[in-house]
Structure formats: C-alpha cells, structure tokens
Amino acid sequence: MGDTVDFEALRQRAVHSLFEHLESMCVGAVTVDHNARIAWMDDKYKALLGVPGDPRGQPVEDVIPNSQLRRVIDSGQPQPLDIMEFGDRSFVVTRMPLFGPDGAIIGAIGFVLFDRAEYLRPLVRKYEKMQEELARTQQELAHERRAKYSFSQFLGASESIREIKRLGRRAAQMDSTVLLLGETGTGKELLAQAIHSASPRAAKPFVGVNVAAIPETLLEAEFFGVAPGAFTGADRRHREGKFQLANGGTLFLDEIGDMPLPLQAKLLRVLQEREIEPLGSNKVVRVDVRIIAATSRDLHALVRDKQFRADLYYRLNVVPITLPPLRDRPEDVESIADRILEQLAIQQGTPPRELLESAVQVLRDYDWPGNVRELYNTLERVVALTDAPILTAPHIRSVLPGQHPAGASALPLAAGARPLQEVLHAAERHAIAAALEEANGVKARAAKLLGISRASLYERMLTLGLGAAQ
C-alpha cells in the first residue's frame, strides 16, 4: 500500500503557495481584521501609497480612503475586479473575504493587481468589441425576424383575392388570433407576414414555425424553451423558445392541425394565461404574442374525430380567413406568373422571360394541385431547361404532368424557322424517346443504343425534362 497523503496539509500548502504567488505578482497587498482594521500591509503597498511607519491597527479607510474592504466583510462577497481611486491615481484591485475554521468571516484581503488602470485597456477594448459584435448580430437577427412580405406582394385582381386582402387588413388592426385555412401552396405564410407588417406589431419580431416539420419529442422545447441543465446534455444556458423569441410580435404556427394533443393543451393554456413555463423550470414567464395559425387540413373533421381539441379550435378560430386555390381564380395566373419570372430573372441576372398568350392559356387550364408553389416550381423548371426569351405553350406543356405523351418529344419538330437550340433539343428528345421505347424503358440498354454512358443519358434526360432520371 502506498504512502498516505495528508490532504489537509496539501490543501493548506496550496493556499499558502497561491498567496505567495499572488502577492509576488501584485504591486501591493493588505489584510484587515473583522473590524476592518489593518492587520498587515506589505512594503510594496506602503511605498505605493507613501504610508509612513506601521499602519497596523488603524481603520483601513484612514489609510486607504476609497477602500471597499469593510463592504466585503459586511457582505461576505468577493469583488474580483475593481478600479480604486487614490488621489490622482487609479489602481486595479481585487478583494476577497477571509473565513475562519467555523466559517465565520474573520477579515478580508486586498491586492493591487496594477497601479495604472491603463493596463486594462486591451481587455476593455476586447470586451467593447465583443459587445459591438453582439449588438450587430442582434440587429441582424432582428432584421431577419422582420416580416418580408406585405399585401402588395399578395398578387391577384380576382374578387376572391380582393376579399382576402380586405379581411387581412381588417385583421391587422385587431390583436385577435387569426386562423388561415387553405390548400398547401396558396400563400398562407405570405398572408400572415402581410398581416403582421400592417399591424401595430410590425416593428417587433415575426417568428414562424412549421409544426409538422419538428419531431414531436422536440416540440415543447421549441415552443417554450429549455431551462439550464433541464436534462442530460442540455445547454447550461437558458435557451429561449419561439414564444419568447416572438415576444412583442407575431408567432406564426403553420400546419397547426398536425400538433399533438398533449401540446395542444399547453398551447391553449398559453393563449388563455399569456404565460409559458420553460422545459425543466418551475418559473413562469409572461409573454405578449399575437398568434396567427394556419393549416391545410380540415380542422372541423379533426375536432369531430377527437384529433384536435375543440376548445383550442374555438380559441384559434377568432378571425378565420380561407384562401382559395389557384384553380378557382384562373384570372390571377398571368400576373402571378409574370412576377415569378421577374423574380427568377433577378436571381439569375438575366432578362425576364415573356409568356405568349398560348402559354398563359396552358397555365390557366392546368389544375394546379400544388397551387402557387407548384406554379413557381413549374416556371423555374422551364427557365432552367430552355434559353428561349419567349415561352410558348410547348415549353409549358413539356414540364407539366399529363400534358404530352410519355416519351414523346416535348417540342415536336415542325415546319418553319425556329431557334437552332430548340431544334437540337427537340431532335435529342426524339432520339432518347425512341431509344427508350426500343429498350423497353431499360436505361442502360437505351444508353448503349445511343452510344453514350448511362450517366450521360441520365444527365440529358434531366436537362431535357424527359421524366425522372432514375
């Protein structure tokens, strides 16, 4: 068995050694008793202050007028870093209470770390730089949380859209909960941001969260935040939830119909009490948030099937607004398509494409199950697959499902002058379609017939819009 270690002796030696090192590095040290009378002052400190004789037994303030050692004794709390004025000089000091074996305060000790405050300037500059960066980051984050859309960007001149804007502007002047209903891709988040932008809360954050996109186990933490050390692996700092991030502004809850029943009960309580309780905390936090919820599901049916709380539904359904699908307002398709093409041109740094009336008619006749979102995707694909400045009906049909026979050329060869690129693409489509038909759809065999690699075939099919290159 090894030698026995005297831990108490080791601790005392460590304390003594620490004191020796600190005292040697500092430019002065002083110790006072429990009455704040000087018990000891080293020679460096006496010389620094110009103290004649032996100051022991004197109240510390008689020797060091601005000393805070008496306050340290009274509070029992250390002062790790402070600046103490002495005449026309400034000292950087640290002060600590001293405790006896029974835990009672028996005095205090002070060290002069630097005899000039200028020594702290690099540290202060670093701190100020960190504060500036924090302020800049907070400003950028606040800007990102501002709503990006207004009613002017909710396009359409149909009667239904004019009514939607009227209801939206009216809702903006209220502070009631708004429930946006409609199929996916109809612009519910855009309308939510427009309502926020026109409301008295416009200068405050707009925070959106897709309920369906967050795992059920994480939803509560996302909504209400997490207290420090709430569970194993949790951050030691408080993590704010969406309600706190949106405080003073608007919280947009997309796909609210997918919210689990247990969280529905907690959301109902927040709406009623305007209070949240972070995960792992026993303290409530007041929040001031305007709720705009949205769903593409039938909430009536969910309530009937006991999958959505009726009381929460009534709390959310204060100002309901139903957004019509794109197929019910074909007169709006052209203006929306023109705006999308302008946006794509700005993104790509190219002149905006134009739509022939025949192309517009194809867009109007299509059913658009994905609504405006699908329209954007369709036009983005067309722009990616052709360089033509004017988009025609065949361009549009080439990327719409069910608009041309499988494997047939999307841009059929026809008489008359056409751009060379268009002719080459049409010929290439025809050759690939013919090879696939002869190979019974086996792409490896079709590639061999064409004299190209399978990878090249996949690439050309993707470029030419010939179905899924799988």
Short mmCIF file of C-alpha atoms in Angstrom, two decimals:
data_model
loop_
_atom_site.label_atom_id
_atom_site.label_comp_id
_atom_site.label_asym_id
_atom_site.label_seq_id
_atom_site.Cartn_x
_atom_site.Cartn_y
_atom_site.Cartn_z
CA MET A 1 0.00 0.00 0.00
CA GLY A 2 1.37 3.42 -0.94
CA ASP A 3 2.16 6.31 1.34
CA THR A 4 -0.82 8.01 3.00
CA VAL A 5 -1.48 11.52 1.69
CA ASP A 6 -2.32 14.27 4.19
CA PHE A 7 -4.95 16.06 2.11
CA GLU A 8 -5.49 18.85 4.64
CA ALA A 9 -1.78 19.63 4.74
CA LEU A 10 -1.74 19.60 0.92
CA ARG A 11 -4.70 21.99 0.78
CA GLN A 12 -3.09 24.38 3.25
CA ARG A 13 0.15 24.29 1.29
CA ALA A 14 -1.75 25.03 -1.93
CA VAL A 15 -3.48 28.00 -0.32
CA HIS A 16 -0.20 29.29 1.06
CA SER A 17 1.54 28.80 -2.28
CA LEU A 18 -1.26 30.59 -4.12
CA PHE A 19 -0.99 33.52 -1.72
CA GLU A 20 2.77 33.70 -2.18
CA HIS A 21 2.49 33.73 -5.97
CA LEU A 22 -0.31 36.30 -5.99
CA GLU A 23 1.46 38.54 -3.51
CA SER A 24 4.69 38.38 -5.53
CA MET A 25 2.92 39.26 -8.80
CA CYS A 26 0.89 42.15 -7.38
CA VAL A 27 2.13 45.65 -6.67
CA GLY A 28 0.60 45.70 -3.19
CA ALA A 29 -1.41 43.67 -0.64
CA VAL A 30 -3.24 44.45 2.59
CA THR A 31 -5.15 42.36 5.16
CA VAL A 32 -7.76 43.64 7.63
CA ASP A 33 -9.47 42.01 10.60
CA HIS A 34 -13.23 41.59 11.12
CA ASN A 35 -13.46 45.25 12.24
CA ALA A 36 -11.74 46.41 9.03
CA ARG A 37 -8.59 47.42 10.90
CA ILE A 38 -5.32 46.87 9.09
CA ALA A 39 -3.62 43.67 10.26
CA TRP A 40 -0.86 43.58 7.67
CA MET A 41 0.35 45.60 4.66
CA ASP A 42 3.33 44.62 2.56
CA ASP A 43 6.19 47.01 1.90
CA LYS A 44 5.29 47.41 -1.79
CA TYR A 45 1.86 48.74 -0.86
CA LYS A 46 3.30 51.10 1.78
CA ALA A 47 5.72 52.51 -0.79
CA LEU A 48 2.97 52.78 -3.43
CA LEU A 49 0.75 54.77 -1.06
CA GLY A 50 3.53 56.64 0.68
CA VAL A 51 2.45 55.34 4.12
CA PRO A 52 4.95 56.29 6.89
CA GLY A 53 5.51 53.95 9.81
CA ASP A 54 3.36 50.97 10.75
CA PRO A 55 -0.32 51.23 9.79
CA ARG A 56 -1.43 48.15 11.76
CA GLY A 57 -4.46 48.67 13.97
CA GLN A 58 -5.75 51.68 12.00
CA PRO A 59 -9.16 51.63 10.29
CA VAL A 60 -8.46 50.81 6.66
CA GLU A 61 -10.28 53.95 5.43
CA ASP A 62 -7.84 56.16 7.36
CA VAL A 63 -5.00 54.80 5.26
CA ILE A 64 -6.84 53.94 2.02
CA PRO A 65 -9.82 56.36 1.84
CA ASN A 66 -11.64 54.59 -1.00
CA SER A 67 -11.14 51.04 0.25
CA GLN A 68 -14.12 48.70 -0.03
CA LEU A 69 -12.74 46.01 2.28
CA ARG A 70 -15.28 46.87 5.00
CA ARG A 71 -18.10 46.25 2.49
CA VAL A 72 -16.53 42.87 1.59
CA ILE A 73 -16.57 41.94 5.32
CA ASP A 74 -20.19 43.05 5.73
CA SER A 75 -21.44 41.23 2.61
CA GLY A 76 -19.15 38.22 2.63
CA GLN A 77 -18.92 38.57 -1.17
CA PRO A 78 -15.66 38.98 -3.11
CA GLN A 79 -15.02 41.80 -5.56
CA PRO A 80 -12.90 40.08 -8.23
CA LEU A 81 -12.07 43.20 -10.24
CA ASP A 82 -12.49 46.88 -9.44
CA ILE A 83 -10.84 50.24 -10.05
CA MET A 84 -9.97 52.19 -6.89
CA GLU A 85 -9.09 55.86 -6.95
CA PHE A 86 -6.23 57.09 -4.75
CA GLY A 87 -5.58 60.79 -5.17
CA ASP A 88 -4.99 61.38 -8.86
CA ARG A 89 -4.13 57.73 -9.48
CA SER A 90 -6.24 54.66 -10.31
CA PHE A 91 -5.45 51.15 -9.11
CA VAL A 92 -6.85 47.88 -10.45
CA VAL A 93 -7.69 45.83 -7.35
CA THR A 94 -9.28 42.57 -6.21
CA ARG A 95 -10.82 41.96 -2.78
CA MET A 96 -11.76 38.71 -1.01
CA PRO A 97 -13.28 37.86 2.40
CA LEU A 98 -11.35 35.64 4.81
CA PHE A 99 -13.15 32.88 6.74
CA GLY A 100 -12.18 31.11 9.96
CA PRO A 101 -12.40 27.34 10.65
CA ASP A 102 -16.03 27.73 11.78
CA GLY A 103 -17.00 29.54 8.56
CA ALA A 104 -17.31 32.96 10.20
CA ILE A 105 -15.75 36.00 8.49
CA ILE A 106 -12.54 36.97 10.26
CA GLY A 107 -11.38 39.68 7.88
CA ALA A 108 -10.59 40.46 4.25
CA ILE A 109 -7.61 40.75 1.94
CA GLY A 110 -7.00 43.10 -0.96
CA PHE A 111 -4.46 43.00 -3.78
CA VAL A 112 -3.44 45.80 -6.14
CA LEU A 113 -3.11 43.99 -9.46
CA PHE A 114 -1.98 47.05 -11.45
CA ASP A 115 -1.01 50.51 -10.32
CA ARG A 116 -2.46 52.04 -13.51
CA ALA A 117 -5.92 51.42 -14.94
CA GLU A 118 -4.45 51.79 -18.44
CA TYR A 119 -3.27 48.20 -18.18
CA LEU A 120 -6.91 47.15 -18.56
CA ARG A 121 -7.37 48.95 -21.87
CA PRO A 122 -6.66 45.86 -24.08
CA LEU A 123 -9.18 43.87 -22.04
CA VAL A 124 -11.72 46.70 -22.16
CA ARG A 125 -11.24 47.09 -25.90
CA LYS A 126 -11.77 43.37 -26.39
CA TYR A 127 -14.92 43.50 -24.25
CA GLU A 128 -16.24 46.53 -26.16
CA LYS A 129 -15.57 44.77 -29.47
CA MET A 130 -17.47 41.72 -28.27
CA GLN A 131 -20.37 43.96 -27.20
CA GLU A 132 -20.38 45.68 -30.58
CA GLU A 133 -20.41 42.33 -32.39
CA LEU A 134 -23.21 41.11 -30.14
CA ALA A 135 -25.25 44.25 -30.82
CA ARG A 136 -24.65 43.92 -34.57
CA THR A 137 -25.65 40.25 -34.52
CA GLN A 138 -28.79 41.06 -32.54
CA GLN A 139 -29.69 43.77 -35.07
CA GLU A 140 -29.16 41.38 -37.98
CA LEU A 141 -31.23 38.71 -36.23
CA ALA A 142 -33.99 41.22 -35.52
CA HIS A 143 -33.92 42.22 -39.20
CA GLU A 144 -34.19 38.57 -40.26
CA ARG A 145 -37.20 38.17 -37.97
CA ARG A 146 -39.00 41.07 -39.60
CA ALA A 147 -41.80 40.14 -41.98
CA LYS A 148 -40.59 40.11 -45.60
CA TYR A 149 -43.96 40.46 -47.34
CA SER A 150 -46.78 42.99 -47.48
CA PHE A 151 -50.25 43.00 -49.02
CA SER A 152 -48.85 44.47 -52.26
CA GLN A 153 -46.94 41.22 -52.79
CA PHE A 154 -50.07 39.09 -52.42
CA LEU A 155 -50.83 39.08 -56.14
CA GLY A 156 -54.18 38.82 -57.85
CA ALA A 157 -57.05 41.00 -59.00
CA SER A 158 -59.88 38.47 -58.68
CA GLU A 159 -62.82 39.18 -56.42
CA SER A 160 -61.74 36.43 -54.02
CA ILE A 161 -58.25 37.93 -53.61
CA ARG A 162 -59.66 41.42 -53.07
CA GLU A 163 -61.81 39.98 -50.30
CA ILE A 164 -58.81 38.17 -48.78
CA LYS A 165 -56.84 41.44 -48.67
CA ARG A 166 -59.79 43.28 -47.15
CA LEU A 167 -60.12 40.69 -44.38
CA GLY A 168 -56.35 40.65 -43.88
CA ARG A 169 -56.09 44.42 -43.47
CA ARG A 170 -59.00 44.36 -41.04
CA ALA A 171 -57.35 41.57 -39.05
CA ALA A 172 -54.08 43.55 -38.97
CA GLN A 173 -55.73 46.33 -36.98
CA MET A 174 -57.02 43.85 -34.41
CA ASP A 175 -54.94 41.82 -31.97
CA SER A 176 -57.12 38.72 -32.13
CA THR A 177 -55.92 35.28 -33.18
CA VAL A 178 -56.17 34.65 -36.92
CA LEU A 179 -56.73 31.21 -38.48
CA LEU A 180 -55.66 30.86 -42.13
CA LEU A 181 -57.25 27.95 -43.98
CA GLY A 182 -56.43 26.67 -47.44
CA GLU A 183 -54.63 24.09 -49.53
CA THR A 184 -50.87 23.83 -49.47
CA GLY A 185 -49.12 26.43 -51.61
CA THR A 186 -51.91 29.02 -51.51
CA GLY A 187 -49.76 31.64 -49.75
CA LYS A 188 -50.81 31.33 -46.10
CA GLU A 189 -47.42 32.37 -44.72
CA LEU A 190 -47.22 35.29 -47.15
CA LEU A 191 -50.61 36.49 -45.91
CA ALA A 192 -49.54 36.01 -42.28
CA GLN A 193 -46.47 38.20 -42.86
CA ALA A 194 -48.60 40.80 -44.64
CA ILE A 195 -50.99 40.95 -41.67
CA HIS A 196 -48.03 41.38 -39.29
CA SER A 197 -46.45 44.08 -41.49
CA ALA A 198 -49.67 46.12 -41.45
CA SER A 199 -50.25 45.70 -37.69
CA PRO A 200 -49.06 47.81 -34.74
CA ARG A 201 -46.60 44.96 -34.02
CA ALA A 202 -44.77 45.46 -37.35
CA ALA A 203 -41.53 46.67 -35.71
CA LYS A 204 -41.38 43.57 -33.50
CA PRO A 205 -40.33 40.03 -34.49
CA PHE A 206 -42.26 37.78 -36.84
CA VAL A 207 -41.37 34.19 -35.93
CA GLY A 208 -42.66 31.30 -37.99
CA VAL A 209 -42.62 27.63 -37.05
CA ASN A 210 -43.86 24.65 -39.05
CA VAL A 211 -45.40 22.31 -36.50
CA ALA A 212 -45.31 19.34 -38.89
CA ALA A 213 -41.56 19.76 -39.53
CA ILE A 214 -40.46 19.36 -35.89
CA PRO A 215 -40.26 15.94 -34.18
CA GLU A 216 -42.94 15.53 -31.53
CA THR A 217 -40.34 15.00 -28.80
CA LEU A 218 -38.78 18.41 -29.51
CA LEU A 219 -41.93 20.49 -29.97
CA GLU A 220 -42.32 21.54 -26.33
CA ALA A 221 -38.70 22.71 -26.12
CA GLU A 222 -39.07 24.58 -29.44
CA PHE A 223 -42.18 26.38 -28.25
CA PHE A 224 -41.41 27.11 -24.60
CA GLY A 225 -37.61 26.99 -24.33
CA VAL A 226 -35.31 24.99 -22.07
CA ALA A 227 -34.02 25.92 -18.61
CA PRO A 228 -30.27 25.47 -17.94
CA GLY A 229 -29.43 21.80 -17.33
CA ALA A 230 -33.06 20.70 -17.77
CA PHE A 231 -31.92 17.26 -18.92
CA THR A 232 -28.74 15.36 -19.68
CA GLY A 233 -26.87 17.07 -22.48
CA ALA A 234 -28.90 20.29 -22.21
CA ASP A 235 -27.12 23.62 -22.58
CA ARG A 236 -26.06 25.23 -19.33
CA ARG A 237 -27.52 28.48 -20.59
CA HIS A 238 -31.19 29.26 -20.91
CA ARG A 239 -32.48 28.52 -24.41
CA GLU A 240 -35.40 30.66 -25.48
CA GLY A 241 -38.38 29.10 -27.22
CA LYS A 242 -40.40 30.50 -30.10
CA PHE A 243 -42.83 32.30 -27.77
CA GLN A 244 -40.01 34.26 -26.14
CA LEU A 245 -38.34 34.97 -29.49
CA ALA A 246 -41.63 36.38 -30.78
CA ASN A 247 -42.36 38.38 -27.62
CA GLY A 248 -44.00 41.67 -28.56
CA GLY A 249 -44.57 40.47 -32.12
CA THR A 250 -46.30 37.69 -34.02
CA LEU A 251 -45.90 33.91 -33.81
CA PHE A 252 -46.99 32.10 -36.97
CA LEU A 253 -47.93 28.47 -36.33
CA ASP A 254 -48.02 26.71 -39.70
CA GLU A 255 -49.72 23.30 -40.05
CA ILE A 256 -51.36 23.68 -36.64
CA GLY A 257 -53.57 20.69 -37.48
CA ASP A 258 -50.54 18.41 -37.03
CA MET A 259 -49.93 19.48 -33.42
CA PRO A 260 -50.01 16.53 -30.95
CA LEU A 261 -52.88 16.54 -28.43
CA PRO A 262 -50.66 16.94 -25.30
CA LEU A 263 -49.07 20.08 -26.73
CA GLN A 264 -52.48 21.40 -27.77
CA ALA A 265 -53.46 21.54 -24.09
CA LYS A 266 -50.33 23.52 -23.22
CA LEU A 267 -50.83 25.89 -26.15
CA LEU A 268 -54.40 26.51 -25.00
CA ARG A 269 -53.15 27.46 -21.54
CA VAL A 270 -50.60 29.89 -23.04
CA LEU A 271 -53.31 31.53 -25.13
CA GLN A 272 -55.50 31.91 -22.06
CA GLU A 273 -52.90 32.93 -19.45
CA ARG A 274 -50.24 34.58 -21.65
CA GLU A 275 -47.62 32.69 -19.65
CA ILE A 276 -45.13 29.96 -20.55
CA GLU A 277 -43.07 27.61 -18.43
CA PRO A 278 -39.72 26.62 -19.99
CA LEU A 279 -38.88 22.93 -20.01
CA GLY A 280 -37.18 21.98 -16.74
CA SER A 281 -38.13 25.22 -14.99
CA ASN A 282 -40.63 25.91 -12.22
CA LYS A 283 -40.93 29.60 -13.07
CA VAL A 284 -43.49 31.11 -15.40
CA VAL A 285 -42.55 33.76 -17.95
CA ARG A 286 -45.01 36.38 -19.18
CA VAL A 287 -45.25 36.71 -22.97
CA ASP A 288 -47.03 39.17 -25.24
CA VAL A 289 -47.53 37.39 -28.57
CA ARG A 290 -50.11 37.63 -31.33
CA ILE A 291 -50.90 34.21 -32.80
CA ILE A 292 -51.58 33.56 -36.48
CA ALA A 293 -52.22 29.86 -37.15
CA ALA A 294 -52.56 28.09 -40.49
CA THR A 295 -53.49 24.64 -41.71
CA SER A 296 -54.26 22.81 -44.93
CA ARG A 297 -56.24 20.18 -43.03
CA ASP A 298 -59.96 20.10 -42.20
CA LEU A 299 -60.00 21.18 -38.56
CA HIS A 300 -63.76 20.52 -38.30
CA ALA A 301 -63.15 16.89 -39.19
CA LEU A 302 -60.18 16.65 -36.81
CA VAL A 303 -62.31 18.01 -33.95
CA ARG A 304 -65.08 15.56 -34.81
CA ASP A 305 -62.58 12.68 -34.82
CA LYS A 306 -61.12 13.79 -31.44
CA GLN A 307 -57.74 14.52 -33.04
CA PHE A 308 -57.90 18.24 -32.33
CA ARG A 309 -59.19 19.91 -29.17
CA ALA A 310 -62.48 21.71 -29.68
CA ASP A 311 -61.62 24.38 -27.07
CA LEU A 312 -58.32 25.16 -28.83
CA TYR A 313 -60.10 25.30 -32.18
CA TYR A 314 -62.55 27.89 -30.84
CA ARG A 315 -59.67 29.87 -29.33
CA LEU A 316 -57.83 29.91 -32.69
CA ASN A 317 -60.86 30.41 -34.93
CA VAL A 318 -61.50 34.03 -33.91
CA VAL A 319 -60.75 35.59 -37.31
CA PRO A 320 -60.86 32.80 -39.93
CA ILE A 321 -59.66 33.55 -43.47
CA THR A 322 -59.92 30.91 -46.19
CA LEU A 323 -57.51 31.24 -49.12
CA PRO A 324 -58.89 30.00 -52.45
CA PRO A 325 -56.92 27.51 -54.58
CA LEU A 326 -55.29 28.80 -57.76
CA ARG A 327 -57.62 26.75 -59.99
CA ASP A 328 -60.57 28.79 -58.67
CA ARG A 329 -59.04 32.09 -59.80
CA PRO A 330 -57.52 31.49 -63.26
CA GLU A 331 -57.70 35.23 -63.98
CA ASP A 332 -54.85 35.72 -61.48
CA VAL A 333 -52.49 33.19 -63.07
CA GLU A 334 -50.90 35.58 -65.61
CA SER A 335 -49.99 38.32 -63.10
CA ILE A 336 -48.55 35.75 -60.67
CA ALA A 337 -46.55 34.05 -63.43
CA ASP A 338 -45.15 37.38 -64.63
CA ARG A 339 -43.98 38.23 -61.10
CA ILE A 340 -42.37 34.80 -60.72
CA LEU A 341 -40.49 35.21 -63.99
CA GLU A 342 -39.26 38.64 -62.83
CA GLN A 343 -38.00 37.11 -59.58
CA LEU A 344 -36.21 34.31 -61.44
CA ALA A 345 -34.59 36.84 -63.78
CA ILE A 346 -33.31 38.87 -60.82
CA GLN A 347 -31.92 35.75 -59.15
CA GLN A 348 -30.14 34.60 -62.32
CA GLY A 349 -29.09 38.03 -63.58
CA THR A 350 -30.83 37.54 -66.94
CA PRO A 351 -33.55 39.45 -68.81
CA PRO A 352 -37.05 38.35 -67.75
CA ARG A 353 -38.78 35.82 -69.98
CA GLU A 354 -42.10 36.60 -71.62
CA LEU A 355 -45.16 34.39 -71.92
CA LEU A 356 -47.10 34.06 -75.15
CA GLU A 357 -50.87 34.12 -74.75
CA SER A 358 -50.94 30.44 -75.72
CA ALA A 359 -48.56 29.66 -72.84
CA VAL A 360 -50.71 31.67 -70.44
CA GLN A 361 -53.75 29.69 -71.56
CA VAL A 362 -51.97 26.40 -70.81
CA LEU A 363 -51.22 27.72 -67.32
CA ARG A 364 -54.84 28.76 -66.83
CA ASP A 365 -56.18 25.39 -67.98
CA TYR A 366 -53.98 23.36 -65.63
CA ASP A 367 -55.48 22.23 -62.29
CA TRP A 368 -52.53 23.31 -60.06
CA PRO A 369 -52.89 20.86 -57.13
CA GLY A 370 -49.82 22.49 -55.59
CA ASN A 371 -51.18 26.00 -56.19
CA VAL A 372 -48.78 28.98 -56.37
CA ARG A 373 -45.89 26.93 -55.05
CA GLU A 374 -46.29 24.46 -57.93
CA LEU A 375 -46.60 27.33 -60.41
CA TYR A 376 -43.27 28.73 -59.18
CA ASN A 377 -41.63 25.30 -59.47
CA THR A 378 -43.01 24.82 -62.99
CA LEU A 379 -41.75 28.16 -64.29
CA GLU A 380 -38.37 27.65 -62.62
CA ARG A 381 -38.03 24.32 -64.44
CA VAL A 382 -39.00 25.87 -67.78
CA VAL A 383 -36.44 28.66 -67.35
CA ALA A 384 -33.77 26.11 -66.45
CA LEU A 385 -34.50 23.89 -69.46
CA THR A 386 -34.62 26.48 -72.25
CA ASP A 387 -32.83 29.66 -73.25
CA ALA A 388 -35.78 30.94 -75.28
CA PRO A 389 -36.64 34.56 -74.32
CA ILE A 390 -40.32 33.98 -75.16
CA LEU A 391 -42.02 30.98 -73.56
CA THR A 392 -44.58 29.16 -75.67
CA ALA A 393 -47.30 26.62 -74.96
CA PRO A 394 -44.97 23.65 -75.81
CA HIS A 395 -42.41 24.98 -73.31
CA ILE A 396 -45.03 24.89 -70.57
CA ARG A 397 -46.52 21.54 -71.60
CA SER A 398 -43.05 19.96 -71.57
CA VAL A 399 -42.85 20.20 -67.79
CA LEU A 400 -46.49 19.73 -66.79
CA PRO A 401 -47.56 16.19 -65.87
CA GLY A 402 -50.02 14.64 -68.30
CA GLN A 403 -49.60 17.40 -70.89
CA HIS A 404 -47.78 15.30 -73.54
CA PRO A 405 -47.49 11.58 -74.32
CA ALA A 406 -44.89 9.70 -72.32
CA GLY A 407 -41.59 9.51 -74.18
CA ALA A 408 -42.78 11.85 -76.93
CA SER A 409 -40.91 14.95 -77.88
CA ALA A 410 -41.96 17.87 -75.69
CA LEU A 411 -41.17 20.27 -78.55
CA PRO A 412 -42.24 18.42 -81.72
CA LEU A 413 -40.37 19.04 -84.94
CA ALA A 414 -42.45 21.21 -87.25
CA ALA A 415 -42.01 23.23 -90.36
CA GLY A 416 -40.88 26.81 -90.17
CA ALA A 417 -37.83 28.60 -88.87
CA ARG A 418 -37.04 28.10 -85.18
CA PRO A 419 -34.01 28.78 -82.99
CA LEU A 420 -31.25 26.21 -83.60
CA GLN A 421 -31.08 25.32 -79.91
CA GLU A 422 -34.78 24.48 -79.90
CA VAL A 423 -34.42 22.27 -82.99
CA LEU A 424 -31.43 20.42 -81.48
CA HIS A 425 -33.23 19.86 -78.18
CA ALA A 426 -36.30 18.56 -79.99
CA ALA A 427 -34.19 16.14 -82.05
CA GLU A 428 -32.35 14.96 -78.95
CA ARG A 429 -35.62 14.36 -77.11
CA HIS A 430 -36.94 12.35 -80.06
CA ALA A 431 -33.78 10.19 -80.22
CA ILE A 432 -33.82 9.46 -76.49
CA ALA A 433 -37.55 8.67 -76.52
CA ALA A 434 -37.08 6.27 -79.45
CA ALA A 435 -34.14 4.52 -77.75
CA LEU A 436 -36.08 4.11 -74.52
CA GLU A 437 -39.03 2.66 -76.42
CA GLU A 438 -36.81 0.14 -78.25
CA ALA A 439 -35.09 -0.77 -74.94
CA ASN A 440 -38.46 -1.22 -73.18
CA GLY A 441 -37.54 1.53 -70.74
CA VAL A 442 -34.22 -0.05 -69.63
CA LYS A 443 -31.97 2.99 -69.45
CA ALA A 444 -28.66 1.08 -69.53
CA ARG A 445 -29.70 -0.58 -72.82
CA ALA A 446 -31.01 2.71 -74.24
CA ALA A 447 -27.70 4.41 -73.45
CA LYS A 448 -25.86 1.63 -75.29
CA LEU A 449 -28.10 2.07 -78.33
CA LEU A 450 -27.37 5.82 -78.29
CA GLY A 451 -23.64 5.27 -77.88
CA ILE A 452 -23.40 7.24 -74.62
CA SER A 453 -22.83 6.30 -70.98
CA ARG A 454 -25.74 5.68 -68.65
CA ALA A 455 -24.68 8.71 -66.57
CA SER A 456 -24.76 10.92 -69.69
CA LEU A 457 -28.23 9.61 -70.52
CA TYR A 458 -29.48 10.49 -67.03
CA GLU A 459 -27.97 13.97 -67.35
CA ARG A 460 -29.54 14.62 -70.77
CA MET A 461 -32.95 13.35 -69.64
CA LEU A 462 -32.85 15.66 -66.64
CA THR A 463 -31.76 18.62 -68.78
CA LEU A 464 -34.43 17.95 -71.41
CA GLY A 465 -37.23 17.35 -68.89
CA LEU A 466 -37.89 13.77 -70.03
CA GLY A 467 -39.38 12.40 -66.81
CA ALA A 468 -37.48 11.28 -63.69
CA ALA A 469 -33.91 10.21 -64.46
CA GLN A 470 -33.84 7.31 -62.06
#
